[in-house]
Structures are given as structure tokens and as C-alpha cells.
Amino acid sequence: MAAIALTEARLSYATLELCADGMHSREEIASMMSEELGRPLSAGEPTFGEWAENARLPYDDRQLQLLAKVHDHYAKYGLGGNSLTLRAALGREPRSLRSFIRELALQTAQIA
């Protein structure tokens, strides 16, 4: 997508939601990664406070409280994706999350 945006005019001034279909839990993603890498992986879940502290966000207390609300909402309800916009921009079906993970695993194996 970045190559298209940088080399063609058809996406000029576009603001796009680029995501794949579906909603995957961290456990499902860790399972896919484990299968593709051929070794066991598990998904961890830091608290919002732990994550925010490690991320060293440049936000004040009020902003962190608002972000914590967003985090809580996503933790409770998830954040699904719809690939309609991405499919239209690419002019083809986007790759799946599993395909993306597989490509990364193959690249990792080639580097090692």
C-alpha cells in the first residue's frame, strides 16, 4: 500500500482505514505465530498501567485516563476489521493475518 501511495496519484489525499477482516484475540494470534514458527509461544496481557509506563507516553494524567477508557473498551468488546477500503485501494484481495505471519516467519528463518 505504501508503494502505491508513493508512486501513483490514485490515492492522493486519501485517508484510509487499512485493516484485514475479522477480529482476532491475542491468544489466536500467538497460536498462529507458534504454528508458523514451529515453537511454543504464549500471549501475555500487561495491565494498561504497565503498558503505559513502558511506552513512556507523553500524556498528562487526564489524557492517560481517557486512553485507559479506550483500552478498557477494546479489551471488553474487541476491535474488528473490515477490509473493504483496503481491498478497493489495492485492487485485489488483501492477504490474511495468517499469510502475513507466515511471511514474517519465513523472513525470520532466512535471517537466522
PDB file of N, CA and C in Angstrom:
ATOM      1  N   MET A   1       0.821  -1.176   0.000  1.00  0.00           N
ATOM      2  CA  MET A   1       0.000   0.000   0.000  1.00  0.00           C
ATOM      3  C   MET A   1       0.866   1.240   0.000  1.00  0.00           C
ATOM      4  N   ALA A   2       1.946   1.236   0.765  1.00  0.00           N
ATOM      5  CA  ALA A   2       2.820   2.404   0.799  1.00  0.00           C
ATOM      6  C   ALA A   2       3.405   2.675  -0.580  1.00  0.00           C
ATOM      7  N   ALA A   3       3.776   1.628  -1.297  1.00  0.00           N
ATOM      8  CA  ALA A   3       4.329   1.807  -2.643  1.00  0.00           C
ATOM      9  C   ALA A   3       3.304   2.438  -3.569  1.00  0.00           C
ATOM     10  N   ILE A   4       2.060   2.010  -3.475  1.00  0.00           N
ATOM     11  CA  ILE A   4       1.005   2.593  -4.311  1.00  0.00           C
ATOM     12  C   ILE A   4       0.824   4.063  -3.958  1.00  0.00           C
ATOM     13  N   ALA A   5       0.768   4.365  -2.669  1.00  0.00           N
ATOM     14  CA  ALA A   5       0.554   5.744  -2.229  1.00  0.00           C
ATOM     15  C   ALA A   5       1.693   6.661  -2.664  1.00  0.00           C
ATOM     16  N   LEU A   6       2.907   6.136  -2.712  1.00  0.00           N
ATOM     17  CA  LEU A   6       4.067   6.956  -3.062  1.00  0.00           C
ATOM     18  C   LEU A   6       4.329   7.047  -4.563  1.00  0.00           C
ATOM     19  N   THR A   7       3.794   6.122  -5.331  1.00  0.00           N
ATOM     20  CA  THR A   7       4.128   6.101  -6.760  1.00  0.00           C
ATOM     21  C   THR A   7       2.964   6.359  -7.693  1.00  0.00           C
ATOM     22  N   GLU A   8       1.746   6.396  -7.179  1.00  0.00           N
ATOM     23  CA  GLU A   8       0.582   6.619  -8.026  1.00  0.00           C
ATOM     24  C   GLU A   8      -0.273   7.751  -7.473  1.00  0.00           C
ATOM     25  N   ALA A   9      -0.961   8.439  -8.359  1.00  0.00           N
ATOM     26  CA  ALA A   9      -1.792   9.567  -7.948  1.00  0.00           C
ATOM     27  C   ALA A   9      -3.167   9.137  -7.434  1.00  0.00           C
ATOM     28  N   ARG A  10      -3.556   7.887  -7.653  1.00  0.00           N
ATOM     29  CA  ARG A  10      -4.927   7.495  -7.328  1.00  0.00           C
ATOM     30  C   ARG A  10      -5.248   7.540  -5.844  1.00  0.00           C
ATOM     31  N   LEU A  11      -4.251   7.572  -4.984  1.00  0.00           N
ATOM     32  CA  LEU A  11      -4.505   7.674  -3.549  1.00  0.00           C
ATOM     33  C   LEU A  11      -4.159   9.048  -2.989  1.00  0.00           C
ATOM     34  N   SER A  12      -3.942  10.019  -3.844  1.00  0.00           N
ATOM     35  CA  SER A  12      -3.611  11.369  -3.374  1.00  0.00           C
ATOM     36  C   SER A  12      -4.686  11.873  -2.420  1.00  0.00           C
ATOM     37  N   TYR A  13      -4.246  12.408  -1.300  1.00  0.00           N
ATOM     38  CA  TYR A  13      -5.112  12.999  -0.284  1.00  0.00           C
ATOM     39  C   TYR A  13      -6.060  11.996   0.379  1.00  0.00           C
ATOM     40  N   ALA A  14      -5.805  10.724   0.217  1.00  0.00           N
ATOM     41  CA  ALA A  14      -6.676   9.707   0.798  1.00  0.00           C
ATOM     42  C   ALA A  14      -6.377   9.511   2.285  1.00  0.00           C
ATOM     43  N   THR A  15      -7.415   9.306   3.028  1.00  0.00           N
ATOM     44  CA  THR A  15      -7.314   8.865   4.412  1.00  0.00           C
ATOM     45  C   THR A  15      -8.014   7.519   4.453  1.00  0.00           C
ATOM     46  N   LEU A  16      -7.257   6.466   4.713  1.00  0.00           N
ATOM     47  CA  LEU A  16      -7.781   5.116   4.560  1.00  0.00           C
ATOM     48  C   LEU A  16      -7.690   4.315   5.848  1.00  0.00           C
ATOM     49  N   GLU A  17      -8.692   3.512   6.088  1.00  0.00           N
ATOM     50  CA  GLU A  17      -8.671   2.534   7.167  1.00  0.00           C
ATOM     51  C   GLU A  17      -8.149   1.251   6.546  1.00  0.00           C
ATOM     52  N   LEU A  18      -6.922   0.889   6.874  1.00  0.00           N
ATOM     53  CA  LEU A  18      -6.297  -0.272   6.251  1.00  0.00           C
ATOM     54  C   LEU A  18      -6.231  -1.411   7.249  1.00  0.00           C
ATOM     55  N   CYS A  19      -7.142  -2.357   7.110  1.00  0.00           N
ATOM     56  CA  CYS A  19      -7.176  -3.480   8.031  1.00  0.00           C
ATOM     57  C   CYS A  19      -7.738  -4.707   7.337  1.00  0.00           C
ATOM     58  N   ALA A  20      -7.494  -5.821   7.965  1.00  0.00           N
ATOM     59  CA  ALA A  20      -7.996  -7.086   7.445  1.00  0.00           C
ATOM     60  C   ALA A  20      -9.354  -7.391   8.062  1.00  0.00           C
ATOM     61  N   ASP A  21     -10.041  -8.348   7.473  1.00  0.00           N
ATOM     62  CA  ASP A  21     -11.329  -8.785   8.007  1.00  0.00           C
ATOM     63  C   ASP A  21     -11.125  -9.528   9.315  1.00  0.00           C
ATOM     64  N   GLY A  22     -12.145  -9.489  10.142  1.00  0.00           N
ATOM     65  CA  GLY A  22     -12.175 -10.326  11.334  1.00  0.00           C
ATOM     66  C   GLY A  22     -11.727  -9.631  12.597  1.00  0.00           C
ATOM     67  N   MET A  23     -11.777 -10.407  13.651  1.00  0.00           N
ATOM     68  CA  MET A  23     -11.359  -9.947  14.962  1.00  0.00           C
ATOM     69  C   MET A  23     -10.614 -11.112  15.604  1.00  0.00           C
ATOM     70  N   HIS A  24      -9.351 -10.896  15.921  1.00  0.00           N
ATOM     71  CA  HIS A  24      -8.510 -11.958  16.466  1.00  0.00           C
ATOM     72  C   HIS A  24      -8.077 -11.610  17.885  1.00  0.00           C
ATOM     73  N   SER A  25      -8.162 -12.583  18.764  1.00  0.00           N
ATOM     74  CA  SER A  25      -7.683 -12.380  20.129  1.00  0.00           C
ATOM     75  C   SER A  25      -6.163 -12.545  20.145  1.00  0.00           C
ATOM     76  N   ARG A  26      -5.555 -12.062  21.216  1.00  0.00           N
ATOM     77  CA  ARG A  26      -4.099 -12.224  21.342  1.00  0.00           C
ATOM     78  C   ARG A  26      -3.728 -13.698  21.405  1.00  0.00           C
ATOM     79  N   GLU A  27      -4.625 -14.518  21.956  1.00  0.00           N
ATOM     80  CA  GLU A  27      -4.354 -15.959  22.022  1.00  0.00           C
ATOM     81  C   GLU A  27      -4.358 -16.576  20.622  1.00  0.00           C
ATOM     82  N   GLU A  28      -5.300 -16.155  19.777  1.00  0.00           N
ATOM     83  CA  GLU A  28      -5.345 -16.669  18.410  1.00  0.00           C
ATOM     84  C   GLU A  28      -4.100 -16.245  17.627  1.00  0.00           C
ATOM     85  N   ILE A  29      -3.680 -15.009  17.802  1.00  0.00           N
ATOM     86  CA  ILE A  29      -2.503 -14.515  17.089  1.00  0.00           C
ATOM     87  C   ILE A  29      -1.258 -15.252  17.572  1.00  0.00           C
ATOM     88  N   ALA A  30      -1.131 -15.439  18.871  1.00  0.00           N
ATOM     89  CA  ALA A  30       0.014 -16.184  19.411  1.00  0.00           C
ATOM     90  C   ALA A  30       0.008 -17.618  18.898  1.00  0.00           C
ATOM     91  N   SER A  31      -1.167 -18.225  18.788  1.00  0.00           N
ATOM     92  CA  SER A  31      -1.274 -19.588  18.263  1.00  0.00           C
ATOM     93  C   SER A  31      -0.813 -19.652  16.807  1.00  0.00           C
ATOM     94  N   MET A  32      -1.252 -18.680  15.994  1.00  0.00           N
ATOM     95  CA  MET A  32      -0.808 -18.640  14.586  1.00  0.00           C
ATOM     96  C   MET A  32       0.705 -18.480  14.511  1.00  0.00           C
ATOM     97  N   MET A  33       1.248 -17.587  15.338  1.00  0.00           N
ATOM     98  CA  MET A  33       2.689 -17.361  15.328  1.00  0.00           C
ATOM     99  C   MET A  33       3.438 -18.625  15.756  1.00  0.00           C
ATOM    100  N   SER A  34       2.930 -19.290  16.770  1.00  0.00           N
ATOM    101  CA  SER A  34       3.539 -20.519  17.260  1.00  0.00           C
ATOM    102  C   SER A  34       3.562 -21.589  16.173  1.00  0.00           C
ATOM    103  N   GLU A  35       2.436 -21.747  15.476  1.00  0.00           N
ATOM    104  CA  GLU A  35       2.358 -22.736  14.393  1.00  0.00           C
ATOM    105  C   GLU A  35       3.327 -22.418  13.267  1.00  0.00           C
ATOM    106  N   GLU A  36       3.402 -21.159  12.862  1.00  0.00           N
ATOM    107  CA  GLU A  36       4.262 -20.780  11.742  1.00  0.00           C
ATOM    108  C   GLU A  36       5.744 -20.815  12.098  1.00  0.00           C
ATOM    109  N   LEU A  37       6.077 -20.508  13.347  1.00  0.00           N
ATOM    110  CA  LEU A  37       7.474 -20.531  13.778  1.00  0.00           C
ATOM    111  C   LEU A  37       7.924 -21.914  14.225  1.00  0.00           C
ATOM    112  N   GLY A  38       6.950 -22.793  14.501  1.00  0.00           N
ATOM    113  CA  GLY A  38       7.291 -24.152  14.926  1.00  0.00           C
ATOM    114  C   GLY A  38       7.841 -24.219  16.338  1.00  0.00           C
ATOM    115  N   ARG A  39       7.434 -23.283  17.169  1.00  0.00           N
ATOM    116  CA  ARG A  39       7.844 -23.309  18.585  1.00  0.00           C
ATOM    117  C   ARG A  39       6.728 -22.703  19.421  1.00  0.00           C
ATOM    118  N   PRO A  40       6.658 -23.106  20.671  1.00  0.00           N
ATOM    119  CA  PRO A  40       5.551 -22.606  21.502  1.00  0.00           C
ATOM    120  C   PRO A  40       5.709 -21.123  21.858  1.00  0.00           C
ATOM    121  N   LEU A  41       4.615 -20.425  21.755  1.00  0.00           N
ATOM    122  CA  LEU A  41       4.527 -19.026  22.173  1.00  0.00           C
ATOM    123  C   LEU A  41       3.259 -18.871  22.989  1.00  0.00           C
ATOM    124  N   SER A  42       3.264 -17.935  23.893  1.00  0.00           N
ATOM    125  CA  SER A  42       2.043 -17.648  24.637  1.00  0.00           C
ATOM    126  C   SER A  42       1.832 -16.141  24.639  1.00  0.00           C
ATOM    127  N   ALA A  43       0.590 -15.768  24.768  1.00  0.00           N
ATOM    128  CA  ALA A  43       0.225 -14.355  24.767  1.00  0.00           C
ATOM    129  C   ALA A  43       0.186 -13.838  26.195  1.00  0.00           C
ATOM    130  N   GLY A  44       0.834 -12.723  26.421  1.00  0.00           N
ATOM    131  CA  GLY A  44       0.787 -12.076  27.722  1.00  0.00           C
ATOM    132  C   GLY A  44      -0.225 -10.940  27.690  1.00  0.00           C
ATOM    133  N   GLU A  45      -0.565 -10.429  28.853  1.00  0.00           N
ATOM    134  CA  GLU A  45      -1.524  -9.335  28.912  1.00  0.00           C
ATOM    135  C   GLU A  45      -1.139  -8.383  30.038  1.00  0.00           C
ATOM    136  N   PRO A  46      -0.314  -7.375  29.699  1.00  0.00           N
ATOM    137  CA  PRO A  46       0.013  -6.401  30.744  1.00  0.00           C
ATOM    138  C   PRO A  46      -1.214  -5.554  31.069  1.00  0.00           C
ATOM    139  N   THR A  47      -1.235  -5.004  32.249  1.00  0.00           N
ATOM    140  CA  THR A  47      -2.301  -4.067  32.587  1.00  0.00           C
ATOM    141  C   THR A  47      -2.083  -2.793  31.768  1.00  0.00           C
ATOM    142  N   PHE A  48      -3.099  -1.964  31.694  1.00  0.00           N
ATOM    143  CA  PHE A  48      -2.937  -0.703  30.989  1.00  0.00           C
ATOM    144  C   PHE A  48      -1.820   0.122  31.623  1.00  0.00           C
ATOM    145  N   GLY A  49      -1.796   0.161  32.944  1.00  0.00           N
ATOM    146  CA  GLY A  49      -0.760   0.927  33.645  1.00  0.00           C
ATOM    147  C   GLY A  49       0.638   0.442  33.322  1.00  0.00           C
ATOM    148  N   GLU A  50       0.844  -0.879  33.290  1.00  0.00           N
ATOM    149  CA  GLU A  50       2.157  -1.437  32.931  1.00  0.00           C
ATOM    150  C   GLU A  50       2.538  -1.056  31.510  1.00  0.00           C
ATOM    151  N   TRP A  51       1.577  -1.217  30.606  1.00  0.00           N
ATOM    152  CA  TRP A  51       1.842  -0.878  29.209  1.00  0.00           C
ATOM    153  C   TRP A  51       2.189   0.601  29.059  1.00  0.00           C
ATOM    154  N   ALA A  52       1.381   1.472  29.659  1.00  0.00           N
ATOM    155  CA  ALA A  52       1.590   2.918  29.534  1.00  0.00           C
ATOM    156  C   ALA A  52       2.933   3.326  30.119  1.00  0.00           C
ATOM    157  N   GLU A  53       3.308   2.720  31.236  1.00  0.00           N
ATOM    158  CA  GLU A  53       4.599   3.045  31.849  1.00  0.00           C
ATOM    159  C   GLU A  53       5.753   2.644  30.934  1.00  0.00           C
ATOM    160  N   ASN A  54       5.675   1.463  30.352  1.00  0.00           N
ATOM    161  CA  ASN A  54       6.733   1.004  29.444  1.00  0.00           C
ATOM    162  C   ASN A  54       6.768   1.790  28.139  1.00  0.00           C
ATOM    163  N   ALA A  55       5.596   2.255  27.696  1.00  0.00           N
ATOM    164  CA  ALA A  55       5.516   3.007  26.441  1.00  0.00           C
ATOM    165  C   ALA A  55       6.032   4.435  26.597  1.00  0.00           C
ATOM    166  N   ARG A  56       6.117   4.904  27.826  1.00  0.00           N
ATOM    167  CA  ARG A  56       6.594   6.275  28.111  1.00  0.00           C
ATOM    168  C   ARG A  56       5.857   7.310  27.266  1.00  0.00           C
ATOM    169  N   LEU A  57       4.558   7.285  27.356  1.00  0.00           N
ATOM    170  CA  LEU A  57       3.715   8.178  26.568  1.00  0.00           C
ATOM    171  C   LEU A  57       3.845   9.623  27.055  1.00  0.00           C
ATOM    172  N   PRO A  58       3.789  10.565  26.144  1.00  0.00           N
ATOM    173  CA  PRO A  58       3.939  11.983  26.526  1.00  0.00           C
ATOM    174  C   PRO A  58       2.616  12.619  26.941  1.00  0.00           C
ATOM    175  N   TYR A  59       1.783  11.895  27.683  1.00  0.00           N
ATOM    176  CA  TYR A  59       0.452  12.364  28.036  1.00  0.00           C
ATOM    177  C   TYR A  59       0.386  12.753  29.507  1.00  0.00           C
ATOM    178  N   ASP A  60      -0.496  13.698  29.813  1.00  0.00           N
ATOM    179  CA  ASP A  60      -0.730  14.048  31.208  1.00  0.00           C
ATOM    180  C   ASP A  60      -1.731  13.046  31.797  1.00  0.00           C
ATOM    181  N   ASP A  61      -2.026  13.200  33.090  1.00  0.00           N
ATOM    182  CA  ASP A  61      -2.910  12.241  33.781  1.00  0.00           C
ATOM    183  C   ASP A  61      -4.295  12.158  33.143  1.00  0.00           C
ATOM    184  N   ARG A  62      -4.850  13.292  32.771  1.00  0.00           N
ATOM    185  CA  ARG A  62      -6.185  13.307  32.152  1.00  0.00           C
ATOM    186  C   ARG A  62      -6.172  12.542  30.829  1.00  0.00           C
ATOM    187  N   GLN A  63      -5.157  12.773  30.020  1.00  0.00           N
ATOM    188  CA  GLN A  63      -5.061  12.085  28.734  1.00  0.00           C
ATOM    189  C   GLN A  63      -4.883  10.582  28.935  1.00  0.00           C
ATOM    190  N   LEU A  64      -4.097  10.199  29.924  1.00  0.00           N
ATOM    191  CA  LEU A  64      -3.915   8.773  30.218  1.00  0.00           C
ATOM    192  C   LEU A  64      -5.220   8.134  30.685  1.00  0.00           C
ATOM    193  N   GLN A  65      -6.012   8.865  31.453  1.00  0.00           N
ATOM    194  CA  GLN A  65      -7.309   8.339  31.895  1.00  0.00           C
ATOM    195  C   GLN A  65      -8.237   8.115  30.702  1.00  0.00           C
ATOM    196  N   LEU A  66      -8.227   9.043  29.761  1.00  0.00           N
ATOM    197  CA  LEU A  66      -9.056   8.881  28.564  1.00  0.00           C
ATOM    198  C   LEU A  66      -8.582   7.698  27.729  1.00  0.00           C
ATOM    199  N   LEU A  67      -7.273   7.573  27.575  1.00  0.00           N
ATOM    200  CA  LEU A  67      -6.732   6.446  26.820  1.00  0.00           C
ATOM    201  C   LEU A  67      -7.036   5.127  27.516  1.00  0.00           C
ATOM    202  N   ALA A  68      -7.018   5.125  28.835  1.00  0.00           N
ATOM    203  CA  ALA A  68      -7.352   3.911  29.589  1.00  0.00           C
ATOM    204  C   ALA A  68      -8.792   3.490  29.312  1.00  0.00           C
ATOM    205  N   LYS A  69      -9.694   4.451  29.156  1.00  0.00           N
ATOM    206  CA  LYS A  69     -11.086   4.130  28.820  1.00  0.00           C
ATOM    207  C   LYS A  69     -11.183   3.458  27.457  1.00  0.00           C
ATOM    208  N   VAL A  70     -10.429   3.970  26.497  1.00  0.00           N
ATOM    209  CA  VAL A  70     -10.402   3.358  25.162  1.00  0.00           C
ATOM    210  C   VAL A  70      -9.862   1.925  25.271  1.00  0.00           C
ATOM    211  N   HIS A  71      -8.781   1.755  26.003  1.00  0.00           N
ATOM    212  CA  HIS A  71      -8.189   0.431  26.202  1.00  0.00           C
ATOM    213  C   HIS A  71      -9.192  -0.523  26.837  1.00  0.00           C
ATOM    214  N   ASP A  72      -9.885  -0.057  27.856  1.00  0.00           N
ATOM    215  CA  ASP A  72     -10.881  -0.899  28.522  1.00  0.00           C
ATOM    216  C   ASP A  72     -12.000  -1.306  27.563  1.00  0.00           C
ATOM    217  N   HIS A  73     -12.425  -0.380  26.732  1.00  0.00           N
ATOM    218  CA  HIS A  73     -13.478  -0.684  25.765  1.00  0.00           C
ATOM    219  C   HIS A  73     -13.011  -1.768  24.782  1.00  0.00           C
ATOM    220  N   TYR A  74     -11.816  -1.600  24.226  1.00  0.00           N
ATOM    221  CA  TYR A  74     -11.294  -2.595  23.282  1.00  0.00           C
ATOM    222  C   TYR A  74     -11.086  -3.936  23.966  1.00  0.00           C
ATOM    223  N   ALA A  75     -10.631  -3.920  25.221  1.00  0.00           N
ATOM    224  CA  ALA A  75     -10.438  -5.174  25.952  1.00  0.00           C
ATOM    225  C   ALA A  75     -11.764  -5.893  26.156  1.00  0.00           C
ATOM    226  N   LYS A  76     -12.816  -5.126  26.362  1.00  0.00           N
ATOM    227  CA  LYS A  76     -14.131  -5.721  26.614  1.00  0.00           C
ATOM    228  C   LYS A  76     -14.828  -6.164  25.324  1.00  0.00           C
ATOM    229  N   TYR A  77     -14.750  -5.339  24.276  1.00  0.00           N
ATOM    230  CA  TYR A  77     -15.523  -5.591  23.060  1.00  0.00           C
ATOM    231  C   TYR A  77     -14.690  -5.946  21.831  1.00  0.00           C
ATOM    232  N   GLY A  78     -13.385  -5.769  21.903  1.00  0.00           N
ATOM    233  CA  GLY A  78     -12.539  -6.041  20.749  1.00  0.00           C
ATOM    234  C   GLY A  78     -12.571  -4.902  19.750  1.00  0.00           C
ATOM    235  N   LEU A  79     -11.839  -5.082  18.668  1.00  0.00           N
ATOM    236  CA  LEU A  79     -11.803  -4.098  17.591  1.00  0.00           C
ATOM    237  C   LEU A  79     -11.709  -4.872  16.288  1.00  0.00           C
ATOM    238  N   GLY A  80     -12.841  -5.048  15.645  1.00  0.00           N
ATOM    239  CA  GLY A  80     -12.895  -5.817  14.415  1.00  0.00           C
ATOM    240  C   GLY A  80     -12.409  -5.013  13.230  1.00  0.00           C
ATOM    241  N   GLY A  81     -12.149  -5.706  12.165  1.00  0.00           N
ATOM    242  CA  GLY A  81     -11.692  -5.057  10.948  1.00  0.00           C
ATOM    243  C   GLY A  81     -12.580  -5.391   9.767  1.00  0.00           C
ATOM    244  N   ASN A  82     -12.582  -4.520   8.803  1.00  0.00           N
ATOM    245  CA  ASN A  82     -13.311  -4.704   7.556  1.00  0.00           C
ATOM    246  C   ASN A  82     -12.367  -4.288   6.442  1.00  0.00           C
ATOM    247  N   SER A  83     -12.092  -5.191   5.518  1.00  0.00           N
ATOM    248  CA  SER A  83     -11.081  -4.935   4.502  1.00  0.00           C
ATOM    249  C   SER A  83     -11.617  -4.256   3.248  1.00  0.00           C
ATOM    250  N   LEU A  84     -12.853  -3.771   3.261  1.00  0.00           N
ATOM    251  CA  LEU A  84     -13.426  -3.155   2.071  1.00  0.00           C
ATOM    252  C   LEU A  84     -12.556  -2.023   1.531  1.00  0.00           C
ATOM    253  N   THR A  85     -12.153  -1.103   2.387  1.00  0.00           N
ATOM    254  CA  THR A  85     -11.335   0.031   1.949  1.00  0.00           C
ATOM    255  C   THR A  85      -9.983  -0.442   1.447  1.00  0.00           C
ATOM    256  N   LEU A  86      -9.355  -1.339   2.166  1.00  0.00           N
ATOM    257  CA  LEU A  86      -8.051  -1.855   1.753  1.00  0.00           C
ATOM    258  C   LEU A  86      -8.158  -2.593   0.423  1.00  0.00           C
ATOM    259  N   ARG A  87      -9.194  -3.410   0.273  1.00  0.00           N
ATOM    260  CA  ARG A  87      -9.411  -4.152  -0.967  1.00  0.00           C
ATOM    261  C   ARG A  87      -9.600  -3.187  -2.141  1.00  0.00           C
ATOM    262  N   ALA A  88     -10.368  -2.127  -1.938  1.00  0.00           N
ATOM    263  CA  ALA A  88     -10.598  -1.145  -3.001  1.00  0.00           C
ATOM    264  C   ALA A  88      -9.304  -0.422  -3.363  1.00  0.00           C
ATOM    265  N   ALA A  89      -8.522  -0.041  -2.371  1.00  0.00           N
ATOM    266  CA  ALA A  89      -7.274   0.675  -2.633  1.00  0.00           C
ATOM    267  C   ALA A  89      -6.244  -0.213  -3.334  1.00  0.00           C
ATOM    268  N   LEU A  90      -6.178  -1.480  -2.929  1.00  0.00           N
ATOM    269  CA  LEU A  90      -5.220  -2.405  -3.540  1.00  0.00           C
ATOM    270  C   LEU A  90      -5.671  -2.889  -4.917  1.00  0.00           C
ATOM    271  N   GLY A  91      -6.978  -2.947  -5.114  1.00  0.00           N
ATOM    272  CA  GLY A  91      -7.497  -3.511  -6.347  1.00  0.00           C
ATOM    273  C   GLY A  91      -7.410  -5.024  -6.374  1.00  0.00           C
ATOM    274  N   ARG A  92      -7.300  -5.606  -5.205  1.00  0.00           N
ATOM    275  CA  ARG A  92      -7.209  -7.067  -5.060  1.00  0.00           C
ATOM    276  C   ARG A  92      -7.557  -7.436  -3.629  1.00  0.00           C
ATOM    277  N   GLU A  93      -7.680  -8.718  -3.384  1.00  0.00           N
ATOM    278  CA  GLU A  93      -7.929  -9.210  -2.038  1.00  0.00           C
ATOM    279  C   GLU A  93      -6.658  -9.046  -1.195  1.00  0.00           C
ATOM    280  N   PRO A  94      -6.735  -8.446  -0.007  1.00  0.00           N
ATOM    281  CA  PRO A  94      -5.536  -8.336   0.837  1.00  0.00           C
ATOM    282  C   PRO A  94      -5.166  -9.692   1.420  1.00  0.00           C
ATOM    283  N   ARG A  95      -3.923  -9.826   1.808  1.00  0.00           N
ATOM    284  CA  ARG A  95      -3.518 -11.089   2.427  1.00  0.00           C
ATOM    285  C   ARG A  95      -4.127 -11.193   3.817  1.00  0.00           C
ATOM    286  N   SER A  96      -4.241 -12.401   4.273  1.00  0.00           N
ATOM    287  CA  SER A  96      -4.825 -12.658   5.595  1.00  0.00           C
ATOM    288  C   SER A  96      -3.772 -12.423   6.677  1.00  0.00           C
ATOM    289  N   LEU A  97      -4.227 -12.342   7.914  1.00  0.00           N
ATOM    290  CA  LEU A  97      -3.294 -12.213   9.027  1.00  0.00           C
ATOM    291  C   LEU A  97      -2.366 -13.416   9.072  1.00  0.00           C
ATOM    292  N   ARG A  98      -2.910 -14.606   8.856  1.00  0.00           N
ATOM    293  CA  ARG A  98      -2.066 -15.807   8.857  1.00  0.00           C
ATOM    294  C   ARG A  98      -1.006 -15.738   7.760  1.00  0.00           C
ATOM    295  N   SER A  99      -1.368 -15.279   6.577  1.00  0.00           N
ATOM    296  CA  SER A  99      -0.388 -15.150   5.493  1.00  0.00           C
ATOM    297  C   SER A  99       0.714 -14.163   5.858  1.00  0.00           C
ATOM    298  N   PHE A 100       0.332 -13.056   6.482  1.00  0.00           N
ATOM    299  CA  PHE A 100       1.305 -12.063   6.918  1.00  0.00           C
ATOM    300  C   PHE A 100       2.264 -12.664   7.946  1.00  0.00           C
ATOM    301  N   ILE A 101       1.717 -13.385   8.919  1.00  0.00           N
ATOM    302  CA  ILE A 101       2.551 -14.031   9.931  1.00  0.00           C
ATOM    303  C   ILE A 101       3.473 -15.058   9.284  1.00  0.00           C
ATOM    304  N   ARG A 102       2.949 -15.829   8.321  1.00  0.00           N
ATOM    305  CA  ARG A 102       3.756 -16.820   7.617  1.00  0.00           C
ATOM    306  C   ARG A 102       4.932 -16.149   6.903  1.00  0.00           C
ATOM    307  N   GLU A 103       4.678 -15.035   6.222  1.00  0.00           N
ATOM    308  CA  GLU A 103       5.746 -14.310   5.529  1.00  0.00           C
ATOM    309  C   GLU A 103       6.808 -13.828   6.512  1.00  0.00           C
ATOM    310  N   LEU A 104       6.381 -13.289   7.651  1.00  0.00           N
ATOM    311  CA  LEU A 104       7.336 -12.845   8.660  1.00  0.00           C
ATOM    312  C   LEU A 104       8.150 -14.005   9.203  1.00  0.00           C
ATOM    313  N   ALA A 105       7.502 -15.144   9.432  1.00  0.00           N
ATOM    314  CA  ALA A 105       8.218 -16.322   9.945  1.00  0.00           C
ATOM    315  C   ALA A 105       9.250 -16.801   8.949  1.00  0.00           C
ATOM    316  N   LEU A 106       8.906 -16.801   7.669  1.00  0.00           N
ATOM    317  CA  LEU A 106       9.868 -17.211   6.637  1.00  0.00           C
ATOM    318  C   LEU A 106      11.039 -16.256   6.575  1.00  0.00           C
ATOM    319  N   GLN A 107      10.788 -14.966   6.671  1.00  0.00           N
ATOM    320  CA  GLN A 107      11.866 -13.980   6.669  1.00  0.00           C
ATOM    321  C   GLN A 107      12.767 -14.158   7.885  1.00  0.00           C
ATOM    322  N   THR A 108      12.162 -14.439   9.036  1.00  0.00           N
ATOM    323  CA  THR A 108      12.928 -14.663  10.259  1.00  0.00           C
ATOM    324  C   THR A 108      13.828 -15.881  10.103  1.00  0.00           C
ATOM    325  N   ALA A 109      13.295 -16.944   9.500  1.00  0.00           N
ATOM    326  CA  ALA A 109      14.070 -18.161   9.295  1.00  0.00           C
ATOM    327  C   ALA A 109      15.240 -17.917   8.343  1.00  0.00           C
ATOM    328  N   GLN A 110      15.052 -17.076   7.339  1.00  0.00           N
ATOM    329  CA  GLN A 110      16.122 -16.779   6.381  1.00  0.00           C
ATOM    330  C   GLN A 110      17.231 -15.953   7.001  1.00  0.00           C
ATOM    331  N   ILE A 111      16.883 -15.090   7.948  1.00  0.00           N
ATOM    332  CA  ILE A 111      17.883 -14.234   8.613  1.00  0.00           C
ATOM    333  C   ILE A 111      18.707 -15.052   9.598  1.00  0.00           C
ATOM    334  N   ALA A 112      18.074 -15.990  10.275  1.00  0.00           N
ATOM    335  CA  ALA A 112      18.753 -16.776  11.319  1.00  0.00           C
ATOM    336  C   ALA A 112      19.786 -17.721  10.783  1.00  0.00           C
TER     337      ALA A 112
END
